[in-house]
Amino acid sequence: LDVLPGAHQMAVVLKLRGSGFGAFSYMKDERFEVRGEAGFFAQAGLQYRARITVSHEGGTTKSFKDRIKIQIDVKSQGERAAR
């Protein structure tokens, strides 16, 4: 990411669809969205990289949608390349 200095907020929306095969055939027509967000402060002259990780946690007592977690990590990558 090449962004202006200052505070920033990043939002991610994943649109997921079940594949529905085998024992999980009930998921065939399931579609839902999962959202995540993270804030970061950008310094002048640096580029940033966002890593978005999707994981599954929790037991069978939670709905499938509520078990999906989004982790957003934003890190600086050093000086910006000359243009």
Coordinates of N, CA, C and O in Angstrom, one line a residue, residues 1-75:
L1 N 0.8 -1.2 0.0 CA 0.0 0.0 0.0 C 0.9 1.2 0.0 O 1.8 1.3 0.8
D2 N 0.6 2.2 -0.8 CA 1.3 3.4 -0.9 C 0.3 4.5 -0.5 O -0.6 4.8 -1.2
V3 N 0.3 4.9 0.8 CA -0.7 5.8 1.4 C -0.1 7.1 1.9 O 1.1 7.2 2.2
L4 N -1.0 8.0 2.1 CA -0.5 9.3 2.7 C -0.3 9.1 4.2 O -0.9 8.2 4.8
P5 N 0.6 9.9 4.8 CA 0.9 9.8 6.2 C -0.4 10.1 7.0 O -1.2 10.9 6.6
G6 N -0.5 9.5 8.2 CA -1.6 9.7 9.1 C -2.3 8.4 9.4 O -1.9 7.3 9.1
A7 N -3.4 8.6 10.1 CA -4.3 7.5 10.6 C -5.1 7.0 9.4 O -5.7 7.7 8.7
H8 N -5.2 5.6 9.4 CA -6.0 5.0 8.3 C -6.8 3.8 8.9 O -6.4 3.2 9.9
Q9 N -7.9 3.5 8.3 CA -8.8 2.4 8.7 C -9.0 1.5 7.5 O -9.3 2.0 6.4
M10 N -8.7 0.2 7.6 CA -8.9 -0.7 6.5 C -10.0 -1.7 6.8 O -10.1 -2.2 7.9
A11 N -10.9 -1.9 5.9 CA -12.0 -2.8 6.0 C -11.9 -3.9 5.0 O -11.6 -3.6 3.8
V12 N -12.3 -5.1 5.3 CA -12.3 -6.2 4.4 C -13.6 -6.9 4.5 O -14.2 -7.1 5.6
V13 N -14.2 -7.2 3.3 CA -15.4 -8.0 3.3 C -15.2 -9.2 2.4 O -14.8 -9.1 1.3
L14 N -15.4 -10.4 3.0 CA -15.3 -11.6 2.2 C -16.7 -12.2 1.9 O -17.5 -12.2 2.8
K15 N -16.9 -12.5 0.7 CA -18.1 -13.1 0.3 C -17.9 -14.6 0.1 O -17.1 -15.0 -0.8
L16 N -18.4 -15.5 0.9 CA -18.2 -16.9 0.9 C -19.4 -17.7 0.4 O -20.5 -17.3 0.6
R17 N -19.1 -18.8 -0.2 CA -20.1 -19.7 -0.7 C -19.7 -21.1 -0.4 O -18.6 -21.5 -0.6
G18 N -20.7 -21.9 0.2 CA -20.4 -23.3 0.5 C -20.3 -24.1 -0.8 O -20.9 -23.8 -1.8
S19 N -19.4 -25.2 -0.7 CA -19.2 -26.0 -1.9 C -20.2 -27.2 -1.9 O -20.5 -27.7 -3.0
G20 N -20.6 -27.6 -0.8 CA -21.7 -28.6 -0.6 C -21.4 -30.0 -1.2 O -22.1 -30.5 -2.1
F21 N -20.3 -30.7 -0.7 CA -20.1 -32.0 -1.2 C -20.0 -33.0 0.0 O -19.7 -32.6 1.1
G22 N -20.3 -34.2 -0.3 CA -20.1 -35.3 0.8 C -21.1 -35.0 2.0 O -22.2 -34.7 1.8
A23 N -20.5 -35.1 3.2 CA -21.3 -34.9 4.4 C -21.7 -33.5 4.6 O -22.6 -33.2 5.4
F24 N -21.1 -32.6 3.8 CA -21.4 -31.2 3.9 C -22.4 -30.7 2.8 O -22.4 -29.5 2.5
S25 N -23.1 -31.6 2.2 CA -24.0 -31.2 1.1 C -25.0 -30.1 1.5 O -25.4 -29.3 0.7
Y26 N -25.3 -30.0 2.8 CA -26.2 -28.9 3.3 C -25.7 -27.5 3.1 O -26.4 -26.5 3.0
M27 N -24.3 -27.4 2.8 CA -23.7 -26.1 2.6 C -23.8 -25.6 1.2 O -23.4 -24.5 0.9
K28 N -24.3 -26.4 0.3 CA -24.3 -26.2 -1.1 C -24.8 -24.8 -1.5 O -24.2 -24.0 -2.3
D29 N -25.9 -24.4 -0.9 CA -26.5 -23.1 -1.3 C -26.2 -22.0 -0.3 O -26.8 -20.9 -0.4
E30 N -25.3 -22.2 0.7 CA -25.0 -21.2 1.7 C -24.2 -20.1 1.2 O -23.2 -20.4 0.5
R31 N -24.5 -18.9 1.4 CA -23.7 -17.7 1.0 C -23.8 -16.7 2.2 O -24.9 -16.5 2.7
F32 N -22.7 -16.1 2.5 CA -22.6 -15.2 3.6 C -21.4 -14.3 3.5 O -20.5 -14.6 2.7
E33 N -21.4 -13.2 4.2 CA -20.3 -12.2 4.2 C -19.7 -12.2 5.6 O -20.4 -12.4 6.6
V34 N -18.4 -12.1 5.6 CA -17.6 -12.0 6.9 C -16.8 -10.7 6.8 O -16.2 -10.4 5.7
R35 N -16.8 -9.9 7.8 CA -16.2 -8.6 7.8 C -15.1 -8.5 8.8 O -15.2 -9.1 9.9
G36 N -14.1 -7.7 8.5 CA -13.0 -7.4 9.5 C -12.4 -6.0 9.2 O -12.6 -5.4 8.1
E37 N -11.8 -5.4 10.2 CA -11.2 -4.1 10.0 C -10.0 -3.9 11.0 O -9.9 -4.6 12.0
A38 N -9.2 -3.0 10.6 CA -8.0 -2.7 11.4 C -7.6 -1.3 11.1 O -7.7 -0.8 10.0
G39 N -7.0 -0.6 12.1 CA -6.5 0.7 12.0 C -5.0 0.7 12.0 O -4.4 -0.2 12.6
F40 N -4.4 1.6 11.3 CA -2.9 1.8 11.4 C -2.5 3.2 11.1 O -3.3 4.0 10.6
F41 N -1.3 3.6 11.6 CA -0.8 4.9 11.4 C 0.4 4.9 10.4 O 1.3 4.2 10.7
A42 N 0.2 5.6 9.3 CA 1.3 5.5 8.3 C 2.2 6.7 8.5 O 1.8 7.8 8.7
Q43 N 3.5 6.4 8.3 CA 4.6 7.4 8.4 C 5.0 7.8 7.0 O 4.9 7.0 6.0
A44 N 5.4 9.1 6.8 CA 5.8 9.6 5.5 C 7.0 8.8 5.0 O 7.9 8.4 5.7
G45 N 7.0 8.5 3.7 CA 8.2 7.9 3.0 C 8.2 6.4 3.1 O 9.2 5.8 2.7
L46 N 7.2 5.8 3.7 CA 7.2 4.3 3.8 C 6.1 3.7 3.0 O 5.0 4.3 2.8
Q47 N 6.3 2.5 2.6 CA 5.2 1.7 2.0 C 4.7 0.7 3.0 O 5.5 0.3 3.9
Y48 N 3.5 0.2 2.8 CA 2.9 -0.7 3.8 C 2.3 -1.9 3.1 O 1.9 -1.8 1.9
R49 N 2.4 -3.0 3.8 CA 1.9 -4.3 3.2 C 0.8 -4.8 4.2 O 1.0 -4.8 5.4
A50 N -0.3 -5.2 3.6 CA -1.4 -5.7 4.4 C -1.5 -7.2 4.2 O -1.5 -7.7 3.1
R51 N -1.5 -8.0 5.3 CA -1.7 -9.4 5.2 C -3.0 -9.8 5.8 O -3.2 -9.5 7.0
I52 N -3.8 -10.4 5.1 CA -5.2 -10.8 5.5 C -5.2 -12.3 5.7 O -5.0 -13.0 4.7
T53 N -5.5 -12.8 6.9 CA -5.5 -14.2 7.2 C -6.9 -14.6 7.6 O -7.5 -13.9 8.4
V54 N -7.4 -15.6 7.0 CA -8.8 -16.1 7.4 C -8.6 -17.5 8.1 O -7.8 -18.3 7.6
S55 N -9.2 -17.6 9.2 CA -9.1 -18.8 10.0 C -10.5 -19.3 10.5 O -11.5 -18.5 10.4
H56 N -10.5 -20.5 11.0 CA -11.8 -21.1 11.5 C -11.5 -21.4 12.9 O -10.6 -22.1 13.2
E57 N -12.4 -20.9 13.8 CA -12.2 -21.3 15.2 C -13.6 -21.5 15.9 O -14.6 -20.9 15.4
G58 N -13.6 -22.2 17.0 CA -14.8 -22.4 17.7 C -15.3 -23.8 17.5 O -14.9 -24.5 16.6
G59 N -16.3 -24.1 18.2 CA -16.9 -25.5 18.1 C -18.2 -25.5 17.4 O -18.5 -24.6 16.7
T60 N -18.8 -26.6 17.5 CA -20.1 -26.8 16.8 C -21.3 -26.1 17.3 O -22.3 -26.0 16.7
T61 N -21.1 -25.4 18.5 CA -22.2 -24.6 19.0 C -22.3 -23.3 18.4 O -23.4 -22.7 18.5
K62 N -21.4 -22.9 17.6 CA -21.4 -21.6 16.8 C -21.9 -21.9 15.4 O -21.5 -22.9 14.9
S63 N -22.5 -20.9 14.8 CA -22.9 -21.1 13.4 C -21.6 -21.0 12.6 O -20.6 -20.5 13.0
F64 N -21.6 -21.6 11.4 CA -20.4 -21.6 10.6 C -19.9 -20.2 10.3 O -18.7 -19.9 10.4
K65 N -20.8 -19.3 10.0 CA -20.4 -17.9 9.8 C -19.6 -17.3 11.0 O -18.7 -16.6 10.8
D66 N -20.1 -17.6 12.2 CA -19.5 -17.0 13.4 C -18.1 -17.7 13.7 O -17.4 -17.1 14.6
R67 N -17.8 -18.8 13.1 CA -16.5 -19.4 13.4 C -15.4 -18.9 12.5 O -14.3 -19.2 12.7
I68 N -15.7 -18.1 11.4 CA -14.7 -17.6 10.5 C -14.2 -16.3 11.1 O -15.0 -15.4 11.4
K69 N -12.9 -16.2 11.2 CA -12.2 -15.0 11.7 C -11.3 -14.4 10.7 O -10.6 -15.1 10.0
I70 N -11.2 -13.1 10.7 CA -10.3 -12.4 9.8 C -9.3 -11.6 10.6 O -9.7 -10.9 11.5
Q71 N -8.0 -11.9 10.3 CA -6.9 -11.2 11.0 C -6.3 -10.3 9.9 O -5.9 -10.7 8.9
I72 N -6.1 -9.0 10.2 CA -5.5 -8.0 9.3 C -4.3 -7.5 10.0 O -4.4 -6.9 11.1
D73 N -3.1 -7.7 9.4 CA -1.8 -7.2 9.9 C -1.3 -6.2 8.8 O -1.1 -6.6 7.7
V74 N -1.0 -5.0 9.3 CA -0.4 -4.0 8.4 C 1.0 -3.7 8.9 O 1.2 -3.3 10.1
K75 N 2.0 -3.8 8.0 CA 3.4 -3.6 8.4 C 4.1 -2.7 7.4 O 3.8 -2.8 6.2

